[in-house]
């Protein structure tokens, strides 16, 4: 592992379009780190016309030490839930960025870094509410990147979503989380060349 | 057991000479070794023999031509079954002698007795001779009222759905129930039909009074068994004998010896895989149906491994008791149940997974229904698989076959889980999936249950079912119970219909195991 991975500071960008709950996802992530994991975190959001359907993004910095600069230049973690969002940040990715995408919404054009995909929106639809794709993505991000602890994330999901929807949102989070576990397991199996059961 | 012809002459010479035949030898004269079926061989053990020697003529000297060859197959299979059962292969031997081989015969008998002595007594408890006791009428009236059979409205809906009746058999659940209520217990009609019912549960589904006919029949069989009525057991009662044998306290089965090495097990695991009796079936039917139902066990274990579960196994697992319970032997069923539950508890198991619908139903419901308290939950492997696959990141390789599905009655009807296998089938990548005309809760039985009452009408029913399967235009019949495979395969062997019925079959578990992969 390089120094960059060892360093305690993690910079995260979440992008998508308005209405996907991108900003909320950023806020939940920040809260998990600060309130649950007792770390420092800073959350900024880019608004504007975007909140009515255009591109938007949330930026979160999480660190063990006080954070002096709130914006993200080169994300350690980039979560993309729209093609425009992905293209906008392509140049800011490094080869050490971990890229998480909604596989039905983002088509990768560059193989620059390690990427993980999940059909988050489709899964949310199957759960009955497309709106929850962001929460599924958060669950996925929690397993893959371990940037926040699962307990912290679960608590802040429950605190942040509208009253009465806690249970379904927790279910959504767990779906994403389990999917992440399955993806990691699949990678391990591939690494040892055993993907089937027989 | 000594063949009438060659070896018996040799034996008589020994007797005439006053030779020292070991006193423990109990000679039974038989017409030909080839006529001693597996069930007869096993009966000898059930009746208390410590060792059995089947002694016949040399292959060329058999009066009937093929006797010795048949005896060879039967003993070979039986030896393997004795091995799985933990009795030891060595307790059964086949030998051949010419009429003037008397000295060789004597030597053989001495050696055999010496070997058996060194093995010790057989661990099989002496099967109590089932003396027909005066089965009490109270028992029967209890059975009738506990299932509320009196509530029958005589509507006949059951008889009009019963697959046996529809296959042309002069059989009517309604009439059977009324005859039993009326106390017409000795009529040959009742004595025969009580064993014919498939306990498939189709009629229960339709009955407006909600009479659980299969369970009523199950319990009524207990009464008739006690009354000494012949249970019309298939295969000479071999399977009932086998399962009774497993209820002997001292028996320690060795049923896992054949498992492939690359299956990952963990004896400390709190998840246990319960295999069922498929390994015994495969040996028994090896020369006839050549089914491979133990593949289902191996593939289940592979799937558990695939999802990182290394289960424990019960080293000396016994039969779950399903077939004894459903063929009227509640006493031995309960013994099996207690042994299994105690053993599972002694390992501190939290969850038992099984792929056999009968084991599932029996462990999950019948053990508790009969008063055993379970400290573990019982999961069907399909429930486990559906949950794991639903988490995502796995996919399936293409299957170049058109699929159709045979519902197992225990899972689809008695446990009302007909949708579960279908959810899994829909995930597979077959060419297409086509239901048969009668499917899910309305599906037609594979033709037999609990190894009783198999007859030409069972065959007619199976033929109808297999024609339905062909009628879907499919070329792979997916099954979900080892017994469905066995009974349907049996029907496919029909010499009069030739290849018309034959169709490839594969268990759903195996189909999943063969095609699943991580994305
Ligand atoms: S359980 Fe099945 S075989 Fe028995 S009477 Fe009912 S429908 Fe007929
Ligand atoms: S369906 Fe039920 S009520 Fe009707 S005849 Fe059969 S057992 Fe009686
Ligand atoms: S269908 Fe065949 S295998 Fe099944 S019980 Fe009848 S004879 Fe035996």
XYZ file of C-alpha atoms and ligand atoms in Angstrom:
741
model
C 0.000 0.000 0.000
C 1.143 3.480 -0.766
C 1.360 6.338 1.661
C -1.712 7.851 0.215
C -3.789 4.832 1.291
C -2.275 4.795 4.714
C -2.902 8.446 5.347
C -5.812 9.071 7.609
C -7.467 11.629 5.364
C -10.070 10.474 2.831
C -11.515 12.768 0.181
C -14.765 11.757 -1.382
C -16.889 13.102 -4.227
C -20.411 11.929 -4.914
C -21.940 13.011 -8.209
C -25.214 12.529 -9.967
C -28.197 14.610 -10.932
C -30.664 16.495 -8.826
C -33.333 14.347 -7.249
C -31.092 11.344 -6.734
C -30.347 12.249 -3.166
C -26.681 12.952 -3.876
C -26.464 15.769 -1.362
C -28.204 13.725 1.265
C -25.791 10.848 0.701
C -22.874 13.220 1.232
C -24.391 14.572 4.386
C -25.017 11.089 5.782
C -21.462 10.074 5.033
C -20.099 13.156 6.766
C -22.330 12.675 9.770
C -21.375 9.025 10.098
C -17.730 9.951 10.294
C -18.199 12.841 12.664
C -20.915 11.611 14.999
C -20.487 7.868 14.752
C -16.800 7.344 14.188
C -15.715 10.482 16.099
C -13.566 11.762 13.291
C -13.331 15.169 11.706
C -15.401 15.689 8.611
C -16.320 18.494 6.268
C -19.156 18.402 3.806
C -19.644 20.829 0.918
C -22.171 20.773 -1.818
C -22.463 22.279 -5.212
C -25.936 23.513 -5.936
C -27.404 25.832 -8.470
C -29.601 24.948 -11.369
C -28.442 21.397 -10.775
C -30.801 20.743 -7.927
C -33.600 20.839 -10.430
C -32.334 17.932 -12.466
C -28.908 18.894 -13.739
C -25.554 17.649 -12.529
C -24.779 18.085 -8.884
C -22.183 16.869 -6.481
C -21.317 16.573 -2.835
C -17.830 16.595 -1.432
C -16.815 15.092 1.861
C -13.473 15.094 3.593
C -12.963 12.733 6.507
C -9.861 12.787 8.653
C -8.401 11.904 12.033
C -6.912 15.386 12.219
C -8.456 18.818 11.858
C -9.255 19.613 8.238
C -7.816 22.828 6.927
C -9.088 22.806 3.360
C -12.686 21.760 2.735
C -12.658 21.096 -1.023
C -11.601 17.963 -2.840
C -8.979 18.163 -5.538
C -8.199 14.534 -6.184
C -10.797 12.191 -4.744
C -9.752 9.008 -2.953
C -13.280 7.829 -3.516
C -15.454 8.898 -6.416
C -19.076 7.816 -6.469
C -20.862 8.407 -9.772
C -24.559 8.076 -10.307
C -24.736 9.819 -13.669
C -22.715 9.917 -16.855
C -22.281 13.703 -16.760
C -21.081 13.506 -13.194
C -18.568 10.881 -14.164
C -17.281 12.819 -17.130
C -16.995 16.001 -15.144
C -14.595 14.432 -12.649
C -12.689 12.129 -14.942
C -9.713 14.432 -14.987
C -9.562 14.671 -11.229
C -9.250 10.944 -10.702
C -5.845 9.490 -9.987
C -4.863 5.888 -10.502
C -5.379 5.362 -6.797
C -8.953 6.586 -6.749
C -11.584 4.008 -5.922
C -14.449 4.522 -8.346
C -17.969 3.382 -7.488
C -20.656 3.611 -10.163
C -24.261 2.800 -10.766
C -23.691 0.341 -13.590
C -26.928 1.119 -15.397
C -26.307 4.880 -15.419
C -22.591 5.209 -15.991
C -20.607 3.891 -18.892
C -16.876 3.850 -18.172
C -14.778 5.488 -20.865
C -11.417 5.365 -19.186
C -9.738 2.563 -17.300
C -7.732 4.668 -14.989
C -8.360 3.194 -11.574
C -9.995 0.395 -9.670
C -13.756 0.527 -10.121
C -16.734 -1.234 -8.584
C -20.209 -1.233 -10.031
C -23.647 -1.873 -8.638
C -27.121 -1.612 -10.211
C -28.199 0.646 -7.330
C -31.137 2.317 -9.043
C -32.486 -0.948 -10.356
C -32.193 -2.501 -6.906
C -34.003 0.490 -5.405
C -36.785 0.031 -7.911
C -37.042 -3.602 -6.906
C -37.351 -2.504 -3.311
C -40.194 -0.295 -4.394
C -38.603 3.184 -4.212
C -36.208 4.491 -6.795
C -35.371 7.312 -4.392
C -33.376 4.946 -2.221
C -30.625 4.322 -4.768
C -28.428 6.771 -2.852
C -28.798 4.769 0.356
C -28.001 1.531 -1.466
C -24.923 3.226 -2.862
C -23.901 4.278 0.634
C -24.181 0.702 1.844
C -22.085 -0.399 -1.103
C -19.494 2.288 -0.397
C -19.321 1.218 3.249
C -18.329 -2.350 2.394
C -16.018 -1.563 -0.482
C -14.107 1.395 0.966
C -14.692 0.984 4.717
C -14.407 4.782 4.909
C -16.982 4.776 7.714
C -18.000 2.009 10.069
C -21.215 0.144 9.419
C -22.739 1.071 12.777
C -22.025 4.750 12.271
C -23.493 4.617 8.789
C -26.619 2.780 9.915
C -27.219 5.273 12.725
C -26.888 8.283 10.522
C -29.080 6.756 7.813
C -31.780 6.218 10.423
C -31.371 9.807 11.685
C -31.304 11.475 8.288
C -34.129 9.917 6.316
C -37.739 11.099 6.621
C -39.550 9.769 9.684
C -41.386 6.556 9.012
C -39.036 5.431 6.253
C -36.196 4.352 8.524
C -36.848 0.678 8.186
C -37.022 0.608 4.400
C -33.936 2.752 4.150
C -32.002 0.475 6.474
C -33.098 -2.410 4.295
C -31.825 -0.559 1.276
C -28.531 0.171 2.994
C -28.093 -3.507 3.843
C -28.845 -4.498 0.265
C -26.020 -2.318 -0.942
C -23.778 -3.501 1.848
C -24.409 -7.191 1.056
C -23.910 -6.552 -2.619
C -20.540 -5.080 -1.786
C -19.620 -8.129 0.266
C -20.627 -10.369 -2.612
C -18.556 -8.334 -5.074
C -15.482 -8.537 -2.861
C -15.990 -12.271 -2.413
C -16.305 -12.683 -6.172
C -13.021 -10.809 -6.668
C -11.241 -13.056 -4.199
C -12.520 -16.099 -6.010
C -11.449 -14.724 -9.354
C -8.012 -14.016 -7.972
C -7.575 -17.685 -7.150
C -9.231 -18.710 -10.400
C -12.267 -20.338 -8.858
C -15.483 -18.614 -9.835
C -17.862 -21.575 -10.106
C -19.218 -23.989 -7.525
C -18.140 -27.276 -9.080
C -28.566 -69.559 2.596
C -27.800 -72.488 0.509
C -28.896 -73.216 -3.020
C -30.928 -76.349 -3.424
C -28.747 -77.723 -6.177
C -24.970 -77.945 -6.150
C -23.946 -76.690 -2.727
C -26.783 -78.401 -0.927
C -25.438 -81.760 -2.075
C -22.041 -80.762 -0.710
C -23.630 -79.755 2.564
C -25.488 -83.063 2.816
C -22.253 -84.950 2.333
C -20.849 -83.031 5.306
C -23.898 -83.857 7.385
C -23.760 -87.530 6.400
C -20.106 -87.668 7.338
C -20.887 -86.047 10.670
C -18.386 -83.295 9.848
C -17.938 -80.533 12.393
C -20.082 -77.822 10.865
C -19.818 -74.791 13.145
C -22.900 -74.872 15.390
C -23.762 -71.213 14.758
C -24.454 -71.975 11.106
C -28.149 -71.938 10.444
C -28.763 -73.403 7.034
C -31.691 -72.229 4.958
C -32.368 -74.082 1.760
C -33.255 -71.826 -1.154
C -34.222 -72.588 -4.743
C -31.491 -70.452 -6.331
C -29.185 -67.661 -5.127
C -30.466 -65.489 -7.943
C -33.895 -65.462 -6.321
C -32.582 -63.927 -3.108
C -33.307 -60.274 -3.552
C -31.613 -57.481 -1.705
C -34.590 -57.191 0.574
C -34.406 -60.889 1.478
C -30.688 -60.636 2.126
C -31.338 -57.752 4.418
C -34.256 -59.462 6.156
C -31.812 -62.090 7.422
C -29.869 -59.353 9.204
C -33.037 -57.782 10.441
C -34.006 -61.119 11.951
C -30.812 -61.203 13.940
C -28.127 -62.817 11.789
C -24.573 -61.684 12.569
C -23.372 -62.757 9.158
C -24.982 -64.074 5.998
C -23.359 -66.355 3.452
C -25.165 -66.770 0.178
C -23.949 -70.026 -1.252
C -24.727 -71.029 -4.789
C -23.490 -72.826 -7.835
C -20.513 -71.833 -9.911
C -21.520 -69.471 -12.746
C -21.567 -72.169 -15.429
C -23.375 -74.642 -13.214
C -26.482 -72.583 -12.440
C -29.573 -74.565 -13.388
C -31.405 -71.406 -14.363
C -28.569 -69.838 -16.273
C -28.390 -66.388 -14.758
C -28.817 -67.126 -11.048
C -25.214 -66.710 -10.030
C -24.808 -63.476 -11.971
C -27.886 -61.975 -10.315
C -26.653 -63.129 -6.905
C -23.329 -61.468 -7.566
C -24.950 -58.103 -8.307
C -27.250 -58.356 -5.317
C -24.510 -59.256 -2.865
C -22.207 -56.600 -4.249
C -24.895 -53.931 -3.780
C -25.899 -55.230 -0.385
C -22.328 -55.296 0.833
C -22.010 -51.664 -0.093
C -25.235 -50.836 1.680
C -24.076 -52.715 4.786
C -20.931 -50.611 4.616
C -22.860 -47.329 4.482
C -25.033 -48.561 7.274
C -22.011 -49.216 9.458
C -22.678 -52.934 9.727
C -19.609 -53.809 7.691
C -19.407 -55.354 4.246
C -17.715 -58.399 5.638
C -20.853 -59.687 7.211
C -22.213 -60.710 3.828
C -20.436 -63.080 1.513
C -21.209 -64.907 -1.704
C -19.529 -68.246 -2.412
C -20.027 -70.960 -5.006
C -19.383 -74.680 -4.783
C -19.807 -77.744 -6.933
C -21.654 -80.751 -5.446
C -18.439 -82.575 -4.603
C -16.693 -79.537 -3.077
C -17.804 -80.549 0.424
C -14.393 -80.073 2.058
C -13.993 -76.648 0.521
C -17.467 -75.738 1.720
C -16.589 -76.843 5.249
C -13.423 -74.788 5.180
C -15.367 -71.780 3.921
C -17.978 -72.087 6.667
C -15.308 -72.353 9.355
C -13.438 -69.326 8.068
C -16.596 -67.321 7.701
C -17.725 -68.106 11.244
C -14.293 -67.211 12.572
C -14.325 -63.883 10.712
C -17.807 -63.040 11.919
C -16.834 -63.907 15.480
C -13.960 -61.469 15.272
C -16.386 -58.789 14.056
C -18.628 -59.432 17.051
C -22.368 -59.294 17.300
C -24.345 -57.372 14.745
C -25.274 -53.896 15.999
C -28.775 -54.324 14.622
C -31.299 -54.621 17.386
C -33.371 -57.733 16.951
C -36.418 -56.554 15.039
C -39.421 -57.327 17.146
C -41.572 -59.772 15.257
C -44.508 -57.573 14.406
C -47.155 -59.641 16.117
C -50.533 -58.458 15.047
C -51.883 -57.190 18.305
C -55.534 -56.530 18.595
C -55.220 -53.002 17.258
C -57.606 -51.124 19.432
C -60.661 -49.574 17.881
C -60.116 -46.584 20.129
C -56.871 -45.814 18.371
C -58.733 -45.675 15.088
C -61.597 -43.598 16.356
C -59.050 -41.212 17.903
C -57.381 -40.949 14.548
C -60.671 -40.325 12.810
C -61.778 -37.649 15.205
C -58.391 -35.953 15.504
C -58.521 -35.334 11.759
C -62.193 -34.529 11.961
C -62.987 -36.920 9.165
C -66.587 -36.928 10.365
C -66.856 -33.466 8.846
C -66.735 -35.011 5.385
C -69.663 -33.684 3.362
C -69.552 -36.501 0.849
C -69.049 -33.961 -1.910
C -66.568 -36.087 -3.845
C -64.219 -33.226 -4.696
C -61.310 -35.281 -3.386
C -62.055 -38.236 -5.617
C -62.372 -35.992 -8.622
C -58.898 -34.519 -8.109
C -57.051 -37.573 -6.865
C -54.399 -38.401 -9.474
C -54.689 -42.092 -8.691
C -58.410 -42.088 -9.385
C -57.783 -40.044 -12.517
C -55.273 -42.576 -13.750
C -58.049 -45.142 -13.850
C -57.651 -46.854 -10.495
C -60.826 -47.836 -8.742
C -59.882 -45.663 -5.821
C -61.755 -42.946 -4.042
C -60.566 -41.093 -0.967
C -64.162 -40.237 -0.142
C -65.253 -43.861 -0.240
C -62.166 -44.943 1.666
C -62.853 -42.420 4.396
C -66.494 -43.435 4.701
C -65.621 -47.131 4.823
C -63.119 -46.544 7.609
C -65.622 -44.448 9.530
C -68.261 -47.124 9.009
C -65.878 -49.652 10.554
C -65.544 -51.714 7.405
C -61.982 -52.542 8.402
C -61.522 -56.034 7.095
C -62.660 -55.517 3.549
C -59.930 -56.161 1.060
C -60.782 -52.857 -0.558
C -59.908 -50.879 2.561
C -56.884 -53.011 3.381
C -55.483 -52.405 -0.035
C -56.414 -48.808 -0.686
C -55.138 -47.455 2.567
C -51.654 -48.208 1.210
C -52.326 -46.952 -2.293
C -52.821 -43.282 -1.430
C -49.797 -41.239 -2.448
C -50.295 -38.877 0.495
C -49.704 -36.218 -2.118
C -52.184 -33.798 -0.571
C -53.989 -32.744 -3.757
C -57.341 -33.699 -2.281
C -56.644 -31.773 0.916
C -56.147 -28.692 -1.198
C -59.680 -29.031 -2.570
C -61.604 -30.392 0.395
C -64.244 -27.854 1.514
C -64.180 -29.347 5.011
C -60.422 -28.987 5.207
C -59.863 -32.643 6.009
C -56.172 -33.366 5.930
C -56.525 -36.627 4.075
C -52.824 -37.464 3.697
C -52.243 -37.082 7.425
C -55.370 -39.067 8.154
C -54.095 -41.869 5.933
C -50.679 -41.648 7.546
C -52.180 -42.221 10.972
C -54.718 -44.777 9.791
C -51.819 -46.802 8.396
C -50.501 -47.003 11.900
C -53.685 -48.715 12.939
C -53.715 -51.137 10.034
C -50.064 -51.945 10.559
C -50.755 -52.807 14.181
C -53.650 -54.950 13.020
C -51.165 -56.925 10.943
C -52.449 -55.804 7.566
C -49.833 -56.210 4.846
C -48.335 -52.800 4.099
C -47.934 -53.447 0.366
C -44.379 -52.263 0.584
C -42.494 -51.731 -2.646
C -39.227 -53.602 -3.291
C -40.059 -56.320 -0.799
C -40.060 -53.829 2.034
C -36.340 -53.227 1.664
C -36.495 -49.535 2.435
C -38.692 -49.974 5.465
C -36.246 -52.614 6.738
C -33.315 -50.331 6.076
C -34.877 -47.446 7.939
C -35.954 -49.633 10.820
C -32.393 -50.900 10.981
C -31.179 -47.348 11.354
C -33.272 -46.998 14.478
C -31.104 -49.581 16.287
C -29.342 -47.785 19.122
C -25.938 -49.332 18.441
C -25.734 -48.661 14.760
C -23.157 -46.119 13.633
C -23.677 -45.310 9.977
C -20.731 -44.638 7.688
C -22.638 -42.775 5.088
C -20.126 -40.096 4.194
C -17.163 -42.219 3.190
C -17.719 -41.565 -0.495
C -17.705 -37.745 -0.370
C -15.190 -36.082 -2.719
C -12.109 -34.710 -0.946
C -12.495 -31.154 -2.118
C -15.685 -30.539 -0.155
C -14.870 -28.189 2.695
C -16.324 -29.214 6.022
C -15.861 -27.894 9.514
C -16.722 -30.110 12.422
C -16.974 -27.131 14.735
C -19.474 -25.340 12.540
C -22.847 -24.434 14.013
C -24.442 -24.983 10.621
C -25.129 -28.608 9.850
C -25.945 -30.137 6.510
C -28.406 -33.029 6.735
C -27.941 -35.244 3.707
C -30.701 -37.816 3.687
C -30.672 -41.344 2.332
C -29.737 -40.700 -1.300
C -26.478 -42.701 -1.046
C -28.473 -45.795 -0.132
C -30.920 -45.280 -2.986
C -28.124 -44.987 -5.511
C -26.583 -48.296 -4.541
C -29.920 -50.034 -4.383
C -30.981 -48.889 -7.844
C -27.556 -49.037 -9.432
C -28.263 -51.945 -11.726
C -31.785 -50.965 -12.523
C -32.299 -47.246 -12.803
C -28.734 -46.015 -12.482
C -29.777 -42.820 -10.769
C -27.200 -40.580 -9.113
C -29.191 -38.837 -6.450
C -26.228 -38.387 -4.136
C -25.033 -35.768 -6.626
C -27.673 -33.586 -5.027
C -25.855 -33.885 -1.710
C -22.467 -33.145 -3.221
C -23.812 -30.187 -5.175
C -25.557 -28.802 -2.100
C -22.294 -28.951 -0.197
C -20.491 -27.283 -3.086
C -23.038 -24.491 -3.093
C -22.651 -23.982 0.649
C -18.892 -23.829 0.083
C -19.429 -21.423 -2.801
C -21.066 -19.038 -0.362
C -18.286 -19.626 2.189
C -20.236 -21.931 4.488
C -18.270 -24.916 5.658
C -20.948 -27.000 7.297
C -20.682 -29.805 9.800
C -22.085 -33.239 8.990
C -23.606 -35.772 11.353
C -21.042 -38.495 11.199
C -23.597 -41.137 11.983
C -26.650 -39.458 10.531
C -29.702 -41.693 10.535
C -32.666 -41.623 8.230
C -34.972 -38.703 9.096
C -37.786 -41.232 9.418
C -40.119 -39.774 6.807
C -40.899 -43.058 5.101
C -41.478 -44.953 8.324
C -43.809 -42.276 9.588
C -45.768 -42.271 6.345
C -45.942 -46.035 6.106
C -47.446 -46.523 9.513
C -44.421 -47.168 11.733
C -44.624 -44.269 14.123
C -42.690 -46.065 16.869
C -39.509 -46.464 14.875
C -39.934 -43.053 13.318
C -39.857 -41.549 16.782
C -36.749 -43.495 17.687
C -34.962 -42.175 14.630
C -36.162 -38.670 15.357
C -34.865 -38.773 18.924
C -31.475 -40.106 17.904
C -31.031 -37.447 15.265
C -32.197 -34.590 17.459
C -30.021 -35.644 20.404
C -27.012 -35.910 18.170
C -27.646 -32.529 16.580
C -28.110 -30.934 19.987
C -24.932 -32.528 21.303
C -23.010 -30.608 18.617
C -24.589 -27.302 19.585
C -25.957 -26.821 16.081
C -27.919 -23.611 15.439
C -29.111 -24.272 11.909
C -29.732 -27.423 9.897
C -29.717 -27.085 6.116
C -31.093 -29.804 3.906
C -31.836 -30.226 0.235
C -34.292 -33.107 0.512
C -37.918 -31.924 0.708
C -38.873 -34.945 2.795
C -36.095 -34.424 5.333
C -37.043 -30.753 5.402
C -40.686 -31.369 6.071
C -39.917 -34.075 8.631
C -37.254 -32.197 10.564
C -39.070 -28.912 10.454
C -42.595 -29.988 11.240
C -43.014 -33.618 12.104
C -40.317 -33.729 14.759
C -42.026 -30.913 16.617
C -45.495 -32.218 15.844
C -44.507 -35.413 17.589
C -43.349 -33.600 20.668
C -39.622 -33.096 20.143
C -38.219 -29.736 21.050
C -35.702 -28.394 18.551
C -32.951 -25.991 19.546
C -32.057 -25.323 15.930
C -33.779 -23.899 12.911
C -34.315 -25.901 9.760
C -33.597 -24.293 6.402
C -34.225 -25.656 2.955
C -31.229 -25.093 0.732
C -33.431 -23.163 -1.729
C -34.206 -20.587 0.934
C -30.522 -20.267 1.655
C -29.650 -19.988 -2.036
C -32.362 -17.467 -2.840
C -31.186 -15.255 -0.001
C -27.531 -15.449 -0.990
C -28.068 -15.070 -4.731
C -30.340 -12.118 -4.126
C -27.423 -10.273 -2.541
C -26.038 -9.991 -6.020
C -22.716 -10.279 -7.819
C -23.350 -13.834 -8.979
C -24.542 -14.886 -12.373
C -25.341 -18.094 -14.208
C -23.829 -19.720 -17.218
C -26.074 -20.474 -20.123
C -27.929 -23.791 -20.211
C -28.714 -24.942 -23.719
C -31.898 -26.640 -22.646
C -35.554 -25.912 -22.403
C -36.663 -26.475 -18.844
C -39.750 -27.730 -17.148
C -40.247 -28.576 -13.486
C -41.603 -31.448 -11.391
C -42.955 -30.187 -8.072
C -42.080 -32.282 -5.042
C -45.269 -32.749 -3.026
C -43.563 -32.185 0.324
C -42.217 -28.795 -0.637
C -44.843 -27.493 -3.037
C -47.981 -28.660 -1.309
C -47.338 -29.749 2.243
C -44.975 -26.845 2.892
C -46.613 -24.471 0.409
C -43.342 -23.359 -1.077
C -44.090 -23.875 -4.764
C -42.837 -20.388 -5.640
C -39.427 -20.847 -4.107
C -37.896 -23.221 -6.676
C -39.461 -21.110 -9.419
C -37.724 -17.977 -8.211
C -34.453 -19.859 -8.550
C -35.328 -21.343 -11.921
C -36.134 -17.867 -13.259
C -32.639 -16.774 -12.320
C -31.094 -19.557 -14.397
C -30.185 -18.994 -18.013
C -32.035 -21.831 -19.680
C -33.372 -21.464 -23.207
C -36.774 -21.039 -21.644
C -38.927 -22.329 -18.835
C -42.302 -23.849 -19.486
C -44.677 -25.106 -16.807
C -46.527 -28.366 -17.221
C -50.347 -28.117 -17.381
C -50.626 -29.202 -13.742
C -48.096 -27.314 -11.732
C -47.339 -25.774 -8.351
C -49.912 -26.821 -5.766
C -51.882 -28.629 -8.477
C -48.936 -30.663 -9.736
C -49.223 -34.396 -10.274
C -47.185 -36.672 -8.045
C -44.100 -38.530 -9.279
C -45.950 -41.747 -8.592
C -45.011 -43.016 -5.179
C -44.469 -41.961 -1.626
C -42.893 -43.784 1.294
C -42.320 -46.919 -0.817
C -45.806 -48.294 -0.430
C -48.518 -49.394 -2.799
C -46.692 -49.002 -6.083
C -48.725 -50.678 -8.822
C -49.705 -50.430 -12.457
C -51.864 -47.402 -11.725
C -48.898 -45.605 -10.263
C -47.240 -46.331 -13.572
C -50.195 -44.987 -15.519
C -50.020 -41.815 -13.487
C -46.307 -41.441 -14.108
C -46.759 -41.984 -17.813
C -49.347 -39.218 -17.835
C -46.967 -36.927 -15.968
C -44.044 -37.640 -18.256
C -46.232 -37.022 -21.284
C -47.116 -33.675 -19.803
C -43.421 -32.966 -19.418
C -42.781 -33.861 -23.054
C -45.819 -31.850 -24.055
C -44.105 -28.670 -22.900
C -41.532 -29.186 -25.623
C -38.785 -29.145 -23.011
C -35.731 -31.335 -23.008
C -34.698 -31.089 -19.370
C -36.985 -32.059 -16.537
C -35.829 -30.222 -13.443
C -36.606 -32.058 -10.219
C -36.330 -31.080 -6.593
C -36.495 -34.374 -4.714
C -34.296 -37.451 -5.078
C -37.365 -39.668 -5.003
C -39.058 -37.863 -7.901
C -35.995 -38.736 -9.950
C -36.060 -42.351 -8.879
C -39.759 -42.953 -9.461
C -39.917 -41.057 -12.731
C -36.801 -42.778 -14.014
C -38.466 -46.052 -13.152
C -41.424 -45.099 -15.341
C -39.092 -44.181 -18.185
C -37.832 -47.766 -18.214
C -41.248 -48.987 -19.340
C -40.372 -51.565 -21.972
C -43.638 -51.144 -23.852
C -43.276 -47.452 -24.337
C -39.598 -47.610 -25.189
C -37.964 -44.241 -25.592
C -41.193 -42.337 -25.800
C -41.009 -41.272 -22.166
C -37.337 -40.829 -21.673
C -36.169 -37.349 -20.830
C -33.078 -35.957 -19.200
C -33.578 -35.055 -15.544
C -31.499 -32.937 -13.253
C -32.055 -31.733 -9.751
C -32.383 -27.976 -9.371
C -29.568 -27.901 -6.819
C -27.211 -29.555 -9.277
C -28.305 -27.275 -12.081
C -27.527 -24.247 -9.943
C -24.208 -25.672 -8.759
C -23.120 -26.389 -12.315
C -23.907 -22.950 -13.678
C -23.461 -20.441 -10.870
C -20.421 -18.188 -10.920
C -19.130 -15.010 -9.378
C -19.435 -12.042 -11.669
S -53.441 -37.683 -0.916
Fe -53.239 -37.750 -3.145
S -53.283 -39.918 -3.666
Fe -54.073 -39.747 -1.577
S -56.260 -39.601 -1.853
Fe -55.502 -37.511 -1.768
S -55.161 -36.957 -3.909
Fe -55.381 -39.182 -3.833
S -63.392 -33.384 -0.503
Fe -63.484 -33.497 1.739
S -65.643 -33.217 2.190
Fe -65.549 -33.730 0.016
S -65.778 -35.935 -0.038
Fe -63.594 -35.563 0.033
S -63.075 -35.645 2.220
Fe -65.297 -35.419 2.077
S -42.027 -46.185 -9.130
Fe -40.437 -47.742 -9.403
S -38.814 -47.087 -8.005
Fe -40.694 -46.038 -7.371
S -41.596 -47.351 -5.822
Fe -42.531 -47.910 -7.771
S -41.250 -49.597 -8.519
Fe -40.091 -48.570 -6.909
